[in-house]
Amino acid sequence: MEKRPDRSVYARKALKDLGTSIYTQLDVAKFPEVMIPSRQTNNIYYDPKLEQYVLGSKRVVRSADNIKHVKPLAQLLWVARIGKELIDYDRVSTLRDLFYMSKNIDINFATQQESDEAVYDLEALLSMPRESFNIFPHDRGAIFGDLTVRYRVKGFKDSLINLTDNPDGVNIGPALDNAELVRTTADKVIAIEKGAIFIQMIREKVHEKFNAILIDTTGQASRSARLLIRRLNEELGLPVYILTDCDVWGAHISMVIISGSVNSAHITGLNTPSAKWLGFWPTDINRYKVPTMKMKELDWKRLAELKADPRYKEKFWKEQLDAFERLGLKAELEAFSSKNKSVSQTFLVETYIPDKLKELGAI
């Protein structure tokens, strides 16, 4: 497979180019300025071609010529400098670290929200996720399966690891997120909403039964998990299937993996448009006759929001949302345990998952 360059190479160049543009403006006695894509809701729209939310053409100017802009411009450039230093020294930071780091200098963000906004502006300006310049959120999620990766981080550079080496899965963190994907025998990815189900599936060797790489999203998938899912699909050509609870929240977990989120509209490459919701669908409730629960007020409110979202207008999604509305019911993946004849027999793994994979043409 084609080797993917370390993303820090692109990030370092983008940050250096930003610095060069500032110095170039100063050299000709011009007040330096940058133009940042607006992240306001009125500049966010769903692009059916890219199959994700994106930013429109509106721009926000940060200019040293305007006294109101001086502070946010300085904060933005400070974050850019820190990002480059993190890459140069092979260090990582969190959004919280960054906020406290600023206390030592005159930048001194008033709140973490203010420092977070500077990071988001830098992402929008460079069209790169903050992970590219080593600013990471709290890690969530794990991965398991026959995939060999080569690390790129200091102290572990060029180390090879197979993701079946840890029986509980390997955490999806900064080192794995940017590792080289060397080889795999898997022919699909199954992303799973729940950690307990993920561990259960490892124990039952689902990765071998269905020749799959398993990913625990721990609820809504983190950006690192979504980046990794995208890479597995794009670089290795692995189709992606998403397994969630049968509720409107599970449907949205799937949709965020497929088409991204409004909050990340300023970043491309976080979604996997070809991914498919494997289940648990509301149209499966009557088919499999498992225990259900009545939808609550919060579920109904979320359903109304999803029905107004343009991403759910496609026939399949409309049918599923209509089924939620018609039935007024929801169910958990664990509900399939009610059909287990013994501890050694798992209906979810032995019947439901193969049924759904066949339905979607995956096996």
PDB file of N, CA and C in Angstrom, residues 29-93:
ATOM      1  N   ALA A  29       5.700  47.463   5.761  1.00  0.00           N
ATOM      2  CA  ALA A  29       5.065  48.451   6.637  1.00  0.00           C
ATOM      3  C   ALA A  29       3.540  48.380   6.585  1.00  0.00           C
ATOM      4  N   LYS A  30       3.029  47.173   6.472  1.00  0.00           N
ATOM      5  CA  LYS A  30       1.581  46.976   6.466  1.00  0.00           C
ATOM      6  C   LYS A  30       1.153  46.330   7.776  1.00  0.00           C
ATOM      7  N   PHE A  31       0.033  46.787   8.318  1.00  0.00           N
ATOM      8  CA  PHE A  31      -0.501  46.134   9.508  1.00  0.00           C
ATOM      9  C   PHE A  31      -0.853  44.689   9.136  1.00  0.00           C
ATOM     10  N   PRO A  32      -0.285  43.717   9.820  1.00  0.00           N
ATOM     11  CA  PRO A  32      -0.575  42.328   9.440  1.00  0.00           C
ATOM     12  C   PRO A  32      -2.024  41.959   9.698  1.00  0.00           C
ATOM     13  N   GLU A  33      -2.548  41.111   8.841  1.00  0.00           N
ATOM     14  CA  GLU A  33      -3.922  40.649   8.998  1.00  0.00           C
ATOM     15  C   GLU A  33      -4.044  39.224   8.462  1.00  0.00           C
ATOM     16  N   VAL A  34      -5.080  38.554   8.920  1.00  0.00           N
ATOM     17  CA  VAL A  34      -5.423  37.236   8.386  1.00  0.00           C
ATOM     18  C   VAL A  34      -6.923  37.228   8.120  1.00  0.00           C
ATOM     19  N   MET A  35      -7.330  36.388   7.172  1.00  0.00           N
ATOM     20  CA  MET A  35      -8.752  36.231   6.870  1.00  0.00           C
ATOM     21  C   MET A  35      -9.153  34.805   7.214  1.00  0.00           C
ATOM     22  N   ILE A  36     -10.046  34.682   8.180  1.00  0.00           N
ATOM     23  CA  ILE A  36     -10.432  33.373   8.702  1.00  0.00           C
ATOM     24  C   ILE A  36     -11.846  33.041   8.242  1.00  0.00           C
ATOM     25  N   PRO A  37     -12.073  31.836   7.723  1.00  0.00           N
ATOM     26  CA  PRO A  37     -13.444  31.440   7.383  1.00  0.00           C
ATOM     27  C   PRO A  37     -14.352  31.556   8.612  1.00  0.00           C
ATOM     28  N   SER A  38     -15.492  32.180   8.436  1.00  0.00           N
ATOM     29  CA  SER A  38     -16.428  32.357   9.550  1.00  0.00           C
ATOM     30  C   SER A  38     -17.007  31.021   9.984  1.00  0.00           C
ATOM     31  N   ARG A  39     -17.034  30.785  11.307  1.00  0.00           N
ATOM     32  CA  ARG A  39     -17.612  29.556  11.849  1.00  0.00           C
ATOM     33  C   ARG A  39     -19.011  29.795  12.405  1.00  0.00           C
ATOM     34  N   GLN A  40     -19.602  30.950  12.094  1.00  0.00           N
ATOM     35  CA  GLN A  40     -20.954  31.242  12.543  1.00  0.00           C
ATOM     36  C   GLN A  40     -21.956  30.313  11.837  1.00  0.00           C
ATOM     37  N   THR A  41     -23.049  30.037  12.510  1.00  0.00           N
ATOM     38  CA  THR A  41     -24.042  29.092  11.960  1.00  0.00           C
ATOM     39  C   THR A  41     -24.587  29.539  10.607  1.00  0.00           C
ATOM     40  N   ASN A  42     -24.635  30.857  10.371  1.00  0.00           N
ATOM     41  CA  ASN A  42     -25.158  31.323   9.089  1.00  0.00           C
ATOM     42  C   ASN A  42     -24.164  31.128   7.935  1.00  0.00           C
ATOM     43  N   ASN A  43     -22.979  30.590   8.255  1.00  0.00           N
ATOM     44  CA  ASN A  43     -21.993  30.299   7.218  1.00  0.00           C
ATOM     45  C   ASN A  43     -21.711  28.799   7.129  1.00  0.00           C
ATOM     46  N   ILE A  44     -22.583  27.998   7.735  1.00  0.00           N
ATOM     47  CA  ILE A  44     -22.438  26.537   7.706  1.00  0.00           C
ATOM     48  C   ILE A  44     -23.586  25.947   6.894  1.00  0.00           C
ATOM     49  N   TYR A  45     -23.258  25.100   5.940  1.00  0.00           N
ATOM     50  CA  TYR A  45     -24.312  24.469   5.141  1.00  0.00           C
ATOM     51  C   TYR A  45     -23.900  23.044   4.779  1.00  0.00           C
ATOM     52  N   TYR A  46     -24.893  22.257   4.448  1.00  0.00           N
ATOM     53  CA  TYR A  46     -24.629  20.861   4.074  1.00  0.00           C
ATOM     54  C   TYR A  46     -24.339  20.787   2.591  1.00  0.00           C
ATOM     55  N   ASP A  47     -23.170  20.237   2.255  1.00  0.00           N
ATOM     56  CA  ASP A  47     -22.762  20.078   0.866  1.00  0.00           C
ATOM     57  C   ASP A  47     -23.038  18.632   0.439  1.00  0.00           C
ATOM     58  N   PRO A  48     -24.064  18.401  -0.396  1.00  0.00           N
ATOM     59  CA  PRO A  48     -24.411  17.023  -0.792  1.00  0.00           C
ATOM     60  C   PRO A  48     -23.323  16.332  -1.600  1.00  0.00           C
ATOM     61  N   LYS A  49     -22.464  17.098  -2.288  1.00  0.00           N
ATOM     62  CA  LYS A  49     -21.387  16.488  -3.061  1.00  0.00           C
ATOM     63  C   LYS A  49     -20.302  15.937  -2.141  1.00  0.00           C
ATOM     64  N   LEU A  50     -19.916  16.736  -1.139  1.00  0.00           N
ATOM     65  CA  LEU A  50     -18.914  16.283  -0.174  1.00  0.00           C
ATOM     66  C   LEU A  50     -19.539  15.397   0.898  1.00  0.00           C
ATOM     67  N   GLU A  51     -20.877  15.443   0.986  1.00  0.00           N
ATOM     68  CA  GLU A  51     -21.630  14.667   1.965  1.00  0.00           C
ATOM     69  C   GLU A  51     -21.217  15.009   3.394  1.00  0.00           C
ATOM     70  N   GLN A  52     -21.076  16.310   3.649  1.00  0.00           N
ATOM     71  CA  GLN A  52     -20.775  16.763   4.993  1.00  0.00           C
ATOM     72  C   GLN A  52     -21.101  18.255   5.119  1.00  0.00           C
ATOM     73  N   TYR A  53     -21.167  18.719   6.363  1.00  0.00           N
ATOM     74  CA  TYR A  53     -21.327  20.147   6.600  1.00  0.00           C
ATOM     75  C   TYR A  53     -19.994  20.844   6.334  1.00  0.00           C
ATOM     76  N   VAL A  54     -20.065  21.996   5.684  1.00  0.00           N
ATOM     77  CA  VAL A  54     -18.868  22.780   5.361  1.00  0.00           C
ATOM     78  C   VAL A  54     -19.136  24.253   5.638  1.00  0.00           C
ATOM     79  N   LEU A  55     -18.058  25.030   5.625  1.00  0.00           N
ATOM     80  CA  LEU A  55     -18.191  26.480   5.777  1.00  0.00           C
ATOM     81  C   LEU A  55     -18.425  27.125   4.418  1.00  0.00           C
ATOM     82  N   GLY A  56     -19.174  28.207   4.433  1.00  0.00           N
ATOM     83  CA  GLY A  56     -19.432  28.961   3.222  1.00  0.00           C
ATOM     84  C   GLY A  56     -18.309  29.938   2.912  1.00  0.00           C
ATOM     85  N   SER A  57     -18.615  30.961   2.154  1.00  0.00           N
ATOM     86  CA  SER A  57     -17.583  31.884   1.663  1.00  0.00           C
ATOM     87  C   SER A  57     -17.319  33.072   2.582  1.00  0.00           C
ATOM     88  N   LYS A  58     -18.097  33.233   3.626  1.00  0.00           N
ATOM     89  CA  LYS A  58     -17.909  34.390   4.518  1.00  0.00           C
ATOM     90  C   LYS A  58     -16.583  34.289   5.263  1.00  0.00           C
ATOM     91  N   ARG A  59     -15.918  35.417   5.417  1.00  0.00           N
ATOM     92  CA  ARG A  59     -14.628  35.488   6.079  1.00  0.00           C
ATOM     93  C   ARG A  59     -14.651  36.521   7.206  1.00  0.00           C
ATOM     94  N   VAL A  60     -13.836  36.286   8.200  1.00  0.00           N
ATOM     95  CA  VAL A  60     -13.657  37.220   9.313  1.00  0.00           C
ATOM     96  C   VAL A  60     -12.225  37.726   9.254  1.00  0.00           C
ATOM     97  N   VAL A  61     -12.064  39.040   9.293  1.00  0.00           N
ATOM     98  CA  VAL A  61     -10.730  39.638   9.217  1.00  0.00           C
ATOM     99  C   VAL A  61     -10.211  39.894  10.624  1.00  0.00           C
ATOM    100  N   ARG A  62      -8.962  39.515  10.856  1.00  0.00           N
ATOM    101  CA  ARG A  62      -8.255  39.887  12.088  1.00  0.00           C
ATOM    102  C   ARG A  62      -7.091  40.755  11.660  1.00  0.00           C
ATOM    103  N   SER A  63      -7.159  42.046  11.982  1.00  0.00           N
ATOM    104  CA  SER A  63      -6.141  42.993  11.523  1.00  0.00           C
ATOM    105  C   SER A  63      -5.565  43.786  12.686  1.00  0.00           C
ATOM    106  N   ALA A  64      -4.244  43.947  12.685  1.00  0.00           N
ATOM    107  CA  ALA A  64      -3.578  44.756  13.713  1.00  0.00           C
ATOM    108  C   ALA A  64      -3.908  46.236  13.542  1.00  0.00           C
ATOM    109  N   ASP A  65      -4.563  46.568  12.436  1.00  0.00           N
ATOM    110  CA  ASP A  65      -4.969  47.951  12.187  1.00  0.00           C
ATOM    111  C   ASP A  65      -6.201  48.341  12.989  1.00  0.00           C
ATOM    112  N   ASN A  66      -6.868  47.336  13.557  1.00  0.00           N
ATOM    113  CA  ASN A  66      -8.079  47.558  14.355  1.00  0.00           C
ATOM    114  C   ASN A  66      -7.777  47.173  15.795  1.00  0.00           C
ATOM    115  N   ILE A  67      -7.902  48.129  16.703  1.00  0.00           N
ATOM    116  CA  ILE A  67      -7.534  47.883  18.094  1.00  0.00           C
ATOM    117  C   ILE A  67      -8.302  46.711  18.702  1.00  0.00           C
ATOM    118  N   LYS A  68      -9.542  46.480  18.213  1.00  0.00           N
ATOM    119  CA  LYS A  68     -10.344  45.368  18.734  1.00  0.00           C
ATOM    120  C   LYS A  68      -9.825  44.011  18.253  1.00  0.00           C
ATOM    121  N   HIS A  69      -9.060  44.046  17.172  1.00  0.00           N
ATOM    122  CA  HIS A  69      -8.563  42.793  16.591  1.00  0.00           C
ATOM    123  C   HIS A  69      -7.176  42.409  17.090  1.00  0.00           C
ATOM    124  N   VAL A  70      -6.476  43.363  17.704  1.00  0.00           N
ATOM    125  CA  VAL A  70      -5.074  43.128  18.072  1.00  0.00           C
ATOM    126  C   VAL A  70      -4.940  41.924  19.003  1.00  0.00           C
ATOM    127  N   LYS A  71      -5.763  41.878  20.040  1.00  0.00           N
ATOM    128  CA  LYS A  71      -5.660  40.787  21.011  1.00  0.00           C
ATOM    129  C   LYS A  71      -5.983  39.431  20.387  1.00  0.00           C
ATOM    130  N   PRO A  72      -7.148  39.265  19.708  1.00  0.00           N
ATOM    131  CA  PRO A  72      -7.417  37.943  19.118  1.00  0.00           C
ATOM    132  C   PRO A  72      -6.406  37.534  18.053  1.00  0.00           C
ATOM    133  N   LEU A  73      -5.849  38.513  17.316  1.00  0.00           N
ATOM    134  CA  LEU A  73      -4.821  38.190  16.329  1.00  0.00           C
ATOM    135  C   LEU A  73      -3.560  37.693  17.026  1.00  0.00           C
ATOM    136  N   ALA A  74      -3.162  38.404  18.095  1.00  0.00           N
ATOM    137  CA  ALA A  74      -1.975  37.979  18.847  1.00  0.00           C
ATOM    138  C   ALA A  74      -2.183  36.590  19.449  1.00  0.00           C
ATOM    139  N   GLN A  75      -3.384  36.335  19.957  1.00  0.00           N
ATOM    140  CA  GLN A  75      -3.681  35.025  20.538  1.00  0.00           C
ATOM    141  C   GLN A  75      -3.604  33.932  19.486  1.00  0.00           C
ATOM    142  N   LEU A  76      -4.147  34.208  18.313  1.00  0.00           N
ATOM    143  CA  LEU A  76      -4.118  33.238  17.219  1.00  0.00           C
ATOM    144  C   LEU A  76      -2.682  32.905  16.829  1.00  0.00           C
ATOM    145  N   LEU A  77      -1.842  33.939  16.685  1.00  0.00           N
ATOM    146  CA  LEU A  77      -0.458  33.723  16.265  1.00  0.00           C
ATOM    147  C   LEU A  77       0.346  33.021  17.356  1.00  0.00           C
ATOM    148  N   TRP A  78      -0.001  33.281  18.616  1.00  0.00           N
ATOM    149  CA  TRP A  78       0.673  32.581  19.714  1.00  0.00           C
ATOM    150  C   TRP A  78       0.340  31.088  19.668  1.00  0.00           C
ATOM    151  N   VAL A  79      -0.931  30.768  19.435  1.00  0.00           N
ATOM    152  CA  VAL A  79      -1.328  29.365  19.327  1.00  0.00           C
ATOM    153  C   VAL A  79      -0.596  28.705  18.157  1.00  0.00           C
ATOM    154  N   ALA A  80      -0.459  29.435  17.039  1.00  0.00           N
ATOM    155  CA  ALA A  80       0.256  28.900  15.880  1.00  0.00           C
ATOM    156  C   ALA A  80       1.709  28.620  16.235  1.00  0.00           C
ATOM    157  N   ARG A  81       2.323  29.531  16.988  1.00  0.00           N
ATOM    158  CA  ARG A  81       3.714  29.323  17.398  1.00  0.00           C
ATOM    159  C   ARG A  81       3.851  28.089  18.286  1.00  0.00           C
ATOM    160  N   ILE A  82       2.931  27.959  19.235  1.00  0.00           N
ATOM    161  CA  ILE A  82       2.960  26.796  20.120  1.00  0.00           C
ATOM    162  C   ILE A  82       2.776  25.509  19.312  1.00  0.00           C
ATOM    163  N   GLY A  83       1.875  25.553  18.330  1.00  0.00           N
ATOM    164  CA  GLY A  83       1.659  24.386  17.481  1.00  0.00           C
ATOM    165  C   GLY A  83       2.927  23.971  16.758  1.00  0.00           C
ATOM    166  N   LYS A  84       3.657  24.934  16.218  1.00  0.00           N
ATOM    167  CA  LYS A  84       4.905  24.611  15.517  1.00  0.00           C
ATOM    168  C   LYS A  84       5.941  24.052  16.481  1.00  0.00           C
ATOM    169  N   GLU A  85       6.031  24.636  17.687  1.00  0.00           N
ATOM    170  CA  GLU A  85       6.995  24.137  18.672  1.00  0.00           C
ATOM    171  C   GLU A  85       6.641  22.714  19.114  1.00  0.00           C
ATOM    172  N   LEU A  86       5.359  22.433  19.253  1.00  0.00           N
ATOM    173  CA  LEU A  86       4.945  21.082  19.624  1.00  0.00           C
ATOM    174  C   LEU A  86       5.399  20.077  18.574  1.00  0.00           C
ATOM    175  N   ILE A  87       5.280  20.451  17.297  1.00  0.00           N
ATOM    176  CA  ILE A  87       5.728  19.572  16.218  1.00  0.00           C
ATOM    177  C   ILE A  87       7.252  19.442  16.241  1.00  0.00           C
ATOM    178  N   ASP A  88       7.941  20.583  16.362  1.00  0.00           N
ATOM    179  CA  ASP A  88       9.409  20.583  16.321  1.00  0.00           C
ATOM    180  C   ASP A  88      10.020  19.750  17.445  1.00  0.00           C
ATOM    181  N   TYR A  89       9.419  19.820  18.629  1.00  0.00           N
ATOM    182  CA  TYR A  89       9.961  19.101  19.792  1.00  0.00           C
ATOM    183  C   TYR A  89       9.263  17.761  20.034  1.00  0.00           C
ATOM    184  N   ASP A  90       8.372  17.399  19.116  1.00  0.00           N
ATOM    185  CA  ASP A  90       7.640  16.137  19.226  1.00  0.00           C
ATOM    186  C   ASP A  90       6.944  16.023  20.581  1.00  0.00           C
ATOM    187  N   ARG A  91       6.230  17.067  20.935  1.00  0.00           N
ATOM    188  CA  ARG A  91       5.465  17.108  22.174  1.00  0.00           C
ATOM    189  C   ARG A  91       3.985  17.193  21.837  1.00  0.00           C
ATOM    190  N   VAL A  92       3.139  16.920  22.808  1.00  0.00           N
ATOM    191  CA  VAL A  92       1.698  17.063  22.619  1.00  0.00           C
ATOM    192  C   VAL A  92       1.131  17.927  23.729  1.00  0.00           C
ATOM    193  N   SER A  93      -0.012  18.512  23.442  1.00  0.00           N
ATOM    194  CA  SER A  93      -0.700  19.355  24.408  1.00  0.00           C
ATOM    195  C   SER A  93      -2.197  19.078  24.303  1.00  0.00           C
TER     196      SER A  93
END
